Amino acid sequence: MNEVCFRTRHLPNPASLETYRSIGGYETLKRLVTEKVPAAEIINQVKLSGLRGRGGAGFPTGLKWSFMPRYYDGPKYVICNTDEGEPGTFKDRDIIRYNPHQVIEGMAIAAYAMGARVGYNYIHGEIWAEYLAFERALDEARAAGFLGEHLFGTDFSFDIYAHHGYGAYICGEETALIESIEGKKGQPRFKPPFPASYGLYGRPTNVNNTESYASIPYILQYGGQAFQDLGVPGSGGTKIFSVSGHVEKPGNYEIGMGTPFPKLLELAGGVWKGRKLKAVIPGGSSTAVVPGEIMMQCTMDYDSIAKVGGSSLGAGSVIVMDETTDMVQVLNRLSYFYYEESCGQCTPCREGTGWLWRVVRRIAQGKGRPEDLDLLLDVSNNISGRTICALGDAAATPVISFIKHFRPEFEYYIQHGRSMVTG
Amino acid sequence: MPQIEIDGIPVEVEHGISIIEAADKLGIPIPRFCYHKKLSVAANCRMCLVQVEKFAKPLPACATPVSDGMKIFTRSKAAVEAQKSVMEFLLINHPLDCPICDQGGECDLQDLAVAYGSTKSRYTEEKRVVVNKNIGPLIATDMTRCIQCTRCVRFLKEVGGLMELGMINRTEHAEITAYIGKSVESELSGNIIDLCPVGALTSKPFRYSARGWELERRPAIAPHDGLGSHIEVHVKNGRVMRVVPREKESINECWLSDRDRFSYEGVNSPDRLTKPLLRRGDQWVETDWQSALEFAASRIKDTIARHGPDQIGMLISPHSTMEEGFLLKKIAKGIGCGNIDHRLRRSDYRLDGNFQGTPWLGCNLTDINQLDRILLIGSILRNEHPLLAHRFRCAVKYNEAELSLINPLGQDFLAPVAHKVITSPDGMVEMLLQVLKAVSTLERRLLCLCLPPALTRVMETVEVSETARAIAASLAGYGKTYDLISPRVGVFLGNLAQHHPRYAELYTLAEAIASLNGAVFGVLSETNNRVGLNLARAMPRRGALNARTMLEQPRKTYVLFNVEPEFDCHNGKMAADAMAAAECVIALTSYKSEALRDADVLLPIAPFTETSGTYTSMEGRVQSFAAANRPLGECRPGWKVLRVLGNLLGLEGFDYESSEQVKDEVFEGEAPSKVVWNRLNNNLRVLFDIEIRPPSMKLQRIGDIPLYQTDGTVRRAPSLQAAGKNCIGYVSMNGKDIQSAGLKPGTLVRVSQGGESVELPLRQDDRLASGCARVPLGPSTARLGDLFGEIRVEAIR
Ligand SMILES: Cc1cc2nc3c(=O)[nH]c(=O)nc-3n(C[C@H](O)[C@H](O)[C@H](O)COP(=O)(O)O)c2cc1C
Ligand code: SF4
Ligand code: FES
């Protein structure tokens, strides 16, 4: 456990530069830069590692890096996405709390490989202490010569600005995040063009999640293959799973990809109060809910969660629900979240999220109507795939999956005006 | 070029265009709300979703570029289903208040809802209500109807130049609003009424007055600035209800300035003169046309008999048609009088007789967008020609043009200005001299042009400032990041320059600077038809009196053609005094006016909506139009009145049956374009001698013409007056001058000029040249003296 991103966590003063250097921190950066290792070789190692984006979409990181134009006359940027705002997610906060230097080193390596001189870390507005801690880490790194002009006496220069948001979930979407850094209202841009061709200030930009960047130093220290071997084919490396909900020991667990779900549940102390597992949302609130018995057959990797669980690994935010959970109320809460957090820009999401929530709320208030469930599915399908960004899909997925797996609970509410579970 | 297929039709299209552009070219309709060909792509309404082969999800046609081999289906089951679902979403929170909505009948949402909507709503939850915003006197808001397409936001930012509207809040609380406590002040604001695809933004003056389908739509030409924008006048029961733009890419694109859009309110003003009036003592008495015209003719004949024709002065509004100008000139000529002029606000006529032709823009409007380097002299461009300012902004924004300005006062150009000089009227001459000197010392000048020795001698007496050098370098093509070998350069004189007391010098220097740079040299047309009236020769005969000298040397009799003397002339006081002293004033006018208090007869003539005629715009475009509306009451088109007057005066050749016949005579039977081609010319015969004047120690007035004070029609449009109320009735000076004069900003001060004085609030404006006081033309200041001249500003004791 805790082999990659959390590798300083068991040490005293884990966030300090000293601690990070004691495990070989910044040596990799120094080697790559001073030995002038070609960018293509770095990107190849990242490809080999099987690292997939940890921000939720799981896009292969090495491939993403290769989209950045190699020869470009003008600035390019690397951006780290620490905006973590989805219900169930809380891993990036712990990464910058316990191991900020690994993120910095990862970004520096990325910058070196993609030819950027400036990086930004966009940090969620509601984790102020971590934002300040990250600023301190940047100061330390600058003072030690790991950020700034002419690093290690070479012609490679790189610096990072920490930027804190104000807590809007949508600013985690990479193009909304870019708009927000530019000082504009955080609203997603229509893609294409993707950030790699038109990103921050219209320049080529690479956006990765905090955990993705934090995995980079390890990959280049030990080789892509070593990272891949920590996981399973198709899902290389370790992954931090943020386990929350009805477990005895909620928290972050960094384990190899492919670990069976029961093992992860066991690490988290099992379902609390000796109760039975009812359902799991495996990847954060935007991923489909999975009934407990199916989840127990899954391993924690992209393929299994998709194929066996019918959901997705997302950001690895595992929300566990026990047998006493009222699924209608859970959906009510989730739908409210998406209704509140839609940026309001595009029609299906702006109008549809409010519609979904109001109908779910009505059912949860005991005022449901028989036609409501089909209406909810229809509205969800009308949002899905028709919006500018993925928030629309994120809002529709819980509705569709909750009704799919727990339809009787909804029907009971509609018929009896109260919960089948809590009475 | 990519080969694509839309709904089974194979076509070859330009590389890089979007699906919607390709479909529009083919005439295949794709429903849309947020997309507009002139604005950036927002792709937020999602109404344009279409099916594309090989893509699982529907794609927005407005934001998806075509690629080779693409197969697009706009009417397939999947496409229509997506479009219908978007329509359902758009309607759930829409108030569906079409019966009380002004947009009804011309609403994109209504139209598309008929095609894609359902008759019954599946939405039974509570609906959203959005509070309306007061964004000024021109635009009414019903924000609950808004569908957040952001066309208005994008227009104001991208075309208007200033982001006066924005979308605040997230989710369904998202709403369009102005800055807190602010209204929308763009001089192009009315375009967002046209752009709004629903009834959220509608015309305030037009509100609740008619339905779109009740209106007769008549094409016309905009009457207030030099562009000649294409408009459509909407008439119901003989009343103009509103004016909207007609699309004309090479002139106004699809836009219209607020002045040209809302000035029709003036045409409907209660001031309209509907019957001829004769003065009897202190009274106006109604009379019939016959008596009124006979009276006018007899007074003219009487003046000729008693004092000679030279004692008659004729002033014609520069907004008049070519036909009107031509006929008045013909009358003047017929009675042997040379004193006729349309250049009423001009004060410097020293170049008369020195022009090789009719001054004009020097290029086409569309050429402006392509310029690389621009020098604009004496122009408050956004007030003078709002849509021309847009073209200049386009040059700066999209063509990376460098713009240099030389003015006595500052106006935010809403685009980056490379060099900005703010200096006194005399300082402007000196600055141009410096620029000329700097240009002529640069290696890149065109050596073939020899400046006359007199000019070279004066040039030697000035020292070239850093700014002048920078402007010269810019015009020569030197740039911040890279140099242009052969830049396209334009040097232009604005309206303010034409009112400048040393216009002759500005003109000479500008021409010299332009020719040294191989630049386009242009003169903006002060009004819609300054060029046309010049072509129609509504100007003094050689040696006769011009608009200024006609007032300086008062005449016994004046003929005024749509002129309100104190408002429309360079020196309001002098004009008012001359009218008061005259034996007889014959006024042909569309409006009753206090400014015509000294007239003896008022002949009601048609405003621009009620007459046929011809305007020639500043780019030399000759545009004829028919009357959009029938004349109000007994009022008559000006050309018809002049025809009868000509007959009553016993003159030959006044038996026209149509304004077309007059037009043919104006152009001497030639094709207008040929005449224009031959006559438009900005060159001087000989360059004018420049004199250097020691800086004046006296305070100089800068009398600019505010956006909504240009002419009698605009001055009578209540909504425009409300919109422009802060731009009149004040005096401003820069902070230093205020301090050294011992005055306090915000207090009332006494402003005196030419024996008249008014009390005005003093504003501080640090973008004003020192030694100057800005006193814009307006009702309270009209009777002061020269627009540019000495003025006194004192504390009130
Ligand atoms: C509504 C929405 C919210 C998102 N929030 C986050 C976030 O908080 N953190 C994050 O890393 N990615 C978030 N993403 C995904 C990013 O857009 C982007 O894909 C990601 O940062 C890329 O990094 P990765 O490839 O390393 O995962 C979000 C996406 C959407 C649509
Ligand atoms: S899907 Fe929602 S959050 Fe994303 S752009 Fe559209 S309105 Fe904004
Ligand atoms: S027209 Fe394409 S999304 Fe609005």
PDB file of N, CA, C and O in Angstrom, chain B residues 67-109:
ATOM      1  N   SER B  67     -15.398  17.798 -42.688  1.00  0.00           N
ATOM      2  CA  SER B  67     -14.167  17.134 -43.125  1.00  0.00           C
ATOM      3  C   SER B  67     -14.518  16.218 -44.288  1.00  0.00           C
ATOM      4  O   SER B  67     -15.693  15.865 -44.484  1.00  0.00           O
ATOM      5  N   ASP B  68     -13.502  15.893 -45.037  1.00  0.00           N
ATOM      6  CA  ASP B  68     -13.735  15.177 -46.282  1.00  0.00           C
ATOM      7  C   ASP B  68     -14.480  13.863 -46.030  1.00  0.00           C
ATOM      8  O   ASP B  68     -14.166  13.129 -45.099  1.00  0.00           O
ATOM      9  N   GLY B  69     -15.464  13.622 -46.836  1.00  0.00           N
ATOM     10  CA  GLY B  69     -16.190  12.363 -46.738  1.00  0.00           C
ATOM     11  C   GLY B  69     -17.293  12.352 -45.693  1.00  0.00           C
ATOM     12  O   GLY B  69     -17.970  11.346 -45.501  1.00  0.00           O
ATOM     13  N   MET B  70     -17.469  13.470 -45.010  1.00  0.00           N
ATOM     14  CA  MET B  70     -18.478  13.531 -43.957  1.00  0.00           C
ATOM     15  C   MET B  70     -19.876  13.345 -44.552  1.00  0.00           C
ATOM     16  O   MET B  70     -20.209  13.939 -45.576  1.00  0.00           O
ATOM     17  N   LYS B  71     -20.663  12.503 -43.879  1.00  0.00           N
ATOM     18  CA  LYS B  71     -22.062  12.337 -44.304  1.00  0.00           C
ATOM     19  C   LYS B  71     -22.939  12.878 -43.200  1.00  0.00           C
ATOM     20  O   LYS B  71     -22.935  12.376 -42.082  1.00  0.00           O
ATOM     21  N   ILE B  72     -23.697  13.915 -43.531  1.00  0.00           N
ATOM     22  CA  ILE B  72     -24.470  14.630 -42.515  1.00  0.00           C
ATOM     23  C   ILE B  72     -25.958  14.430 -42.777  1.00  0.00           C
ATOM     24  O   ILE B  72     -26.414  14.500 -43.923  1.00  0.00           O
ATOM     25  N   PHE B  73     -26.676  14.194 -41.700  1.00  0.00           N
ATOM     26  CA  PHE B  73     -28.125  14.038 -41.835  1.00  0.00           C
ATOM     27  C   PHE B  73     -28.806  15.044 -40.922  1.00  0.00           C
ATOM     28  O   PHE B  73     -28.673  14.967 -39.711  1.00  0.00           O
ATOM     29  N   THR B  74     -29.499  15.992 -41.526  1.00  0.00           N
ATOM     30  CA  THR B  74     -30.129  17.018 -40.694  1.00  0.00           C
ATOM     31  C   THR B  74     -31.571  16.659 -40.354  1.00  0.00           C
ATOM     32  O   THR B  74     -32.163  17.247 -39.473  1.00  0.00           O
ATOM     33  N   ARG B  75     -32.133  15.721 -41.108  1.00  0.00           N
ATOM     34  CA  ARG B  75     -33.548  15.410 -40.902  1.00  0.00           C
ATOM     35  C   ARG B  75     -33.759  13.946 -40.553  1.00  0.00           C
ATOM     36  O   ARG B  75     -34.885  13.456 -40.619  1.00  0.00           O
ATOM     37  N   SER B  76     -32.689  13.239 -40.217  1.00  0.00           N
ATOM     38  CA  SER B  76     -32.853  11.818 -39.894  1.00  0.00           C
ATOM     39  C   SER B  76     -33.564  11.692 -38.549  1.00  0.00           C
ATOM     40  O   SER B  76     -33.719  12.661 -37.806  1.00  0.00           O
ATOM     41  N   LYS B  77     -33.949  10.472 -38.240  1.00  0.00           N
ATOM     42  CA  LYS B  77     -34.697  10.238 -37.005  1.00  0.00           C
ATOM     43  C   LYS B  77     -33.868  10.707 -35.803  1.00  0.00           C
ATOM     44  O   LYS B  77     -34.352  11.425 -34.925  1.00  0.00           O
ATOM     45  N   ALA B  78     -32.581  10.324 -35.815  1.00  0.00           N
ATOM     46  CA  ALA B  78     -31.729  10.670 -34.684  1.00  0.00           C
ATOM     47  C   ALA B  78     -31.566  12.184 -34.565  1.00  0.00           C
ATOM     48  O   ALA B  78     -31.616  12.752 -33.468  1.00  0.00           O
ATOM     49  N   ALA B  79     -31.406  12.840 -35.709  1.00  0.00           N
ATOM     50  CA  ALA B  79     -31.212  14.296 -35.685  1.00  0.00           C
ATOM     51  C   ALA B  79     -32.469  14.988 -35.174  1.00  0.00           C
ATOM     52  O   ALA B  79     -32.413  15.824 -34.261  1.00  0.00           O
ATOM     53  N   VAL B  80     -33.597  14.618 -35.745  1.00  0.00           N
ATOM     54  CA  VAL B  80     -34.837  15.289 -35.366  1.00  0.00           C
ATOM     55  C   VAL B  80     -35.175  15.012 -33.898  1.00  0.00           C
ATOM     56  O   VAL B  80     -35.628  15.893 -33.175  1.00  0.00           O
ATOM     57  N   GLU B  81     -34.871  13.798 -33.467  1.00  0.00           N
ATOM     58  CA  GLU B  81     -35.142  13.475 -32.061  1.00  0.00           C
ATOM     59  C   GLU B  81     -34.306  14.376 -31.146  1.00  0.00           C
ATOM     60  O   GLU B  81     -34.800  14.914 -30.148  1.00  0.00           O
ATOM     61  N   ALA B  82     -33.036  14.559 -31.503  1.00  0.00           N
ATOM     62  CA  ALA B  82     -32.173  15.426 -30.694  1.00  0.00           C
ATOM     63  C   ALA B  82     -32.685  16.859 -30.714  1.00  0.00           C
ATOM     64  O   ALA B  82     -32.769  17.535 -29.690  1.00  0.00           O
ATOM     65  N   GLN B  83     -33.068  17.319 -31.911  1.00  0.00           N
ATOM     66  CA  GLN B  83     -33.564  18.698 -32.030  1.00  0.00           C
ATOM     67  C   GLN B  83     -34.844  18.883 -31.216  1.00  0.00           C
ATOM     68  O   GLN B  83     -35.028  19.881 -30.530  1.00  0.00           O
ATOM     69  N   LYS B  84     -35.713  17.879 -31.290  1.00  0.00           N
ATOM     70  CA  LYS B  84     -36.970  18.001 -30.545  1.00  0.00           C
ATOM     71  C   LYS B  84     -36.731  18.003 -29.042  1.00  0.00           C
ATOM     72  O   LYS B  84     -37.421  18.696 -28.284  1.00  0.00           O
ATOM     73  N   SER B  85     -35.753  17.203 -28.604  1.00  0.00           N
ATOM     74  CA  SER B  85     -35.513  17.165 -27.157  1.00  0.00           C
ATOM     75  C   SER B  85     -34.977  18.505 -26.678  1.00  0.00           C
ATOM     76  O   SER B  85     -35.332  18.988 -25.611  1.00  0.00           O
ATOM     77  N   VAL B  86     -34.134  19.146 -27.502  1.00  0.00           N
ATOM     78  CA  VAL B  86     -33.629  20.462 -27.114  1.00  0.00           C
ATOM     79  C   VAL B  86     -34.775  21.461 -27.056  1.00  0.00           C
ATOM     80  O   VAL B  86     -34.890  22.268 -26.136  1.00  0.00           O
ATOM     81  N   MET B  87     -35.650  21.384 -28.041  1.00  0.00           N
ATOM     82  CA  MET B  87     -36.790  22.296 -28.047  1.00  0.00           C
ATOM     83  C   MET B  87     -37.637  22.111 -26.785  1.00  0.00           C
ATOM     84  O   MET B  87     -38.074  23.081 -26.169  1.00  0.00           O
ATOM     85  N   GLU B  88     -37.816  20.850 -26.380  1.00  0.00           N
ATOM     86  CA  GLU B  88     -38.598  20.617 -25.163  1.00  0.00           C
ATOM     87  C   GLU B  88     -37.925  21.281 -23.962  1.00  0.00           C
ATOM     88  O   GLU B  88     -38.574  21.956 -23.161  1.00  0.00           O
ATOM     89  N   PHE B  89     -36.609  21.133 -23.872  1.00  0.00           N
ATOM     90  CA  PHE B  89     -35.890  21.754 -22.755  1.00  0.00           C
ATOM     91  C   PHE B  89     -36.027  23.279 -22.785  1.00  0.00           C
ATOM     92  O   PHE B  89     -36.191  23.939 -21.765  1.00  0.00           O
ATOM     93  N   LEU B  90     -35.955  23.835 -23.988  1.00  0.00           N
ATOM     94  CA  LEU B  90     -36.037  25.295 -24.089  1.00  0.00           C
ATOM     95  C   LEU B  90     -37.399  25.810 -23.649  1.00  0.00           C
ATOM     96  O   LEU B  90     -37.531  26.918 -23.157  1.00  0.00           O
ATOM     97  N   LEU B  91     -38.404  24.978 -23.859  1.00  0.00           N
ATOM     98  CA  LEU B  91     -39.753  25.470 -23.580  1.00  0.00           C
ATOM     99  C   LEU B  91     -40.192  25.243 -22.138  1.00  0.00           C
ATOM    100  O   LEU B  91     -41.133  25.886 -21.685  1.00  0.00           O
ATOM    101  N   ILE B  92     -39.517  24.328 -21.405  1.00  0.00           N
ATOM    102  CA  ILE B  92     -40.082  24.019 -20.076  1.00  0.00           C
ATOM    103  C   ILE B  92     -40.113  25.231 -19.161  1.00  0.00           C
ATOM    104  O   ILE B  92     -41.048  25.415 -18.397  1.00  0.00           O
ATOM    105  N   ASN B  93     -39.093  26.070 -19.265  1.00  0.00           N
ATOM    106  CA  ASN B  93     -39.088  27.246 -18.400  1.00  0.00           C
ATOM    107  C   ASN B  93     -39.470  28.526 -19.127  1.00  0.00           C
ATOM    108  O   ASN B  93     -39.375  29.611 -18.575  1.00  0.00           O
ATOM    109  N   HIS B  94     -39.865  28.383 -20.360  1.00  0.00           N
ATOM    110  CA  HIS B  94     -40.250  29.580 -21.118  1.00  0.00           C
ATOM    111  C   HIS B  94     -41.681  29.957 -20.750  1.00  0.00           C
ATOM    112  O   HIS B  94     -42.512  29.078 -20.589  1.00  0.00           O
ATOM    113  N   PRO B  95     -41.968  31.231 -20.590  1.00  0.00           N
ATOM    114  CA  PRO B  95     -43.309  31.590 -20.104  1.00  0.00           C
ATOM    115  C   PRO B  95     -44.441  31.309 -21.095  1.00  0.00           C
ATOM    116  O   PRO B  95     -45.604  31.264 -20.686  1.00  0.00           O
ATOM    117  N   LEU B  96     -44.109  31.105 -22.381  1.00  0.00           N
ATOM    118  CA  LEU B  96     -45.146  30.854 -23.390  1.00  0.00           C
ATOM    119  C   LEU B  96     -46.208  31.949 -23.381  1.00  0.00           C
ATOM    120  O   LEU B  96     -47.406  31.687 -23.460  1.00  0.00           O
ATOM    121  N   ASP B  97     -45.713  33.175 -23.236  1.00  0.00           N
ATOM    122  CA  ASP B  97     -46.642  34.307 -23.185  1.00  0.00           C
ATOM    123  C   ASP B  97     -46.722  35.020 -24.532  1.00  0.00           C
ATOM    124  O   ASP B  97     -46.887  36.240 -24.590  1.00  0.00           O
ATOM    125  N   CYS B  98     -46.662  34.225 -25.598  1.00  0.00           N
ATOM    126  CA  CYS B  98     -46.677  34.815 -26.944  1.00  0.00           C
ATOM    127  C   CYS B  98     -47.801  35.832 -27.159  1.00  0.00           C
ATOM    128  O   CYS B  98     -47.580  36.843 -27.836  1.00  0.00           O
ATOM    129  N   PRO B  99     -48.997  35.611 -26.635  1.00  0.00           N
ATOM    130  CA  PRO B  99     -50.049  36.593 -26.919  1.00  0.00           C
ATOM    131  C   PRO B  99     -49.719  38.007 -26.427  1.00  0.00           C
ATOM    132  O   PRO B  99     -50.219  38.977 -26.975  1.00  0.00           O
ATOM    133  N   ILE B 100     -48.889  38.126 -25.403  1.00  0.00           N
ATOM    134  CA  ILE B 100     -48.567  39.482 -24.952  1.00  0.00           C
ATOM    135  C   ILE B 100     -47.118  39.845 -25.238  1.00  0.00           C
ATOM    136  O   ILE B 100     -46.574  40.777 -24.668  1.00  0.00           O
ATOM    137  N   CYS B 101     -46.495  39.073 -26.120  1.00  0.00           N
ATOM    138  CA  CYS B 101     -45.070  39.305 -26.380  1.00  0.00           C
ATOM    139  C   CYS B 101     -44.890  40.014 -27.707  1.00  0.00           C
ATOM    140  O   CYS B 101     -45.452  39.607 -28.721  1.00  0.00           O
ATOM    141  N   ASP B 102     -44.074  41.078 -27.684  1.00  0.00           N
ATOM    142  CA  ASP B 102     -43.820  41.847 -28.898  1.00  0.00           C
ATOM    143  C   ASP B 102     -43.144  41.045 -30.005  1.00  0.00           C
ATOM    144  O   ASP B 102     -43.232  41.389 -31.170  1.00  0.00           O
ATOM    145  N   GLN B 103     -42.440  39.999 -29.609  1.00  0.00           N
ATOM    146  CA  GLN B 103     -41.709  39.216 -30.597  1.00  0.00           C
ATOM    147  C   GLN B 103     -42.658  38.311 -31.394  1.00  0.00           C
ATOM    148  O   GLN B 103     -42.291  37.796 -32.435  1.00  0.00           O
ATOM    149  N   GLY B 104     -43.867  38.134 -30.861  1.00  0.00           N
ATOM    150  CA  GLY B 104     -44.826  37.230 -31.480  1.00  0.00           C
ATOM    151  C   GLY B 104     -44.935  37.475 -32.981  1.00  0.00           C
ATOM    152  O   GLY B 104     -45.095  38.607 -33.416  1.00  0.00           O
ATOM    153  N   GLY B 105     -44.820  36.396 -33.744  1.00  0.00           N
ATOM    154  CA  GLY B 105     -44.934  36.547 -35.188  1.00  0.00           C
ATOM    155  C   GLY B 105     -43.589  36.716 -35.857  1.00  0.00           C
ATOM    156  O   GLY B 105     -43.469  36.537 -37.057  1.00  0.00           O
ATOM    157  N   GLU B 106     -42.571  37.103 -35.098  1.00  0.00           N
ATOM    158  CA  GLU B 106     -41.240  37.212 -35.682  1.00  0.00           C
ATOM    159  C   GLU B 106     -40.228  36.651 -34.696  1.00  0.00           C
ATOM    160  O   GLU B 106     -39.166  37.207 -34.480  1.00  0.00           O
ATOM    161  N   CYS B 107     -40.624  35.533 -34.090  1.00  0.00           N
ATOM    162  CA  CYS B 107     -39.834  34.953 -33.020  1.00  0.00           C
ATOM    163  C   CYS B 107     -39.270  33.612 -33.483  1.00  0.00           C
ATOM    164  O   CYS B 107     -40.011  32.732 -33.914  1.00  0.00           O
ATOM    165  N   ASP B 108     -37.958  33.476 -33.387  1.00  0.00           N
ATOM    166  CA  ASP B 108     -37.342  32.210 -33.794  1.00  0.00           C
ATOM    167  C   ASP B 108     -37.850  31.062 -32.936  1.00  0.00           C
ATOM    168  O   ASP B 108     -38.085  29.957 -33.424  1.00  0.00           O
ATOM    169  N   LEU B 109     -38.027  31.329 -31.653  1.00  0.00           N
ATOM    170  CA  LEU B 109     -38.464  30.248 -30.767  1.00  0.00           C
ATOM    171  C   LEU B 109     -39.878  29.805 -31.133  1.00  0.00           C
ATOM    172  O   LEU B 109     -40.180  28.620 -31.214  1.00  0.00           O
TER     173      LEU B 109
END
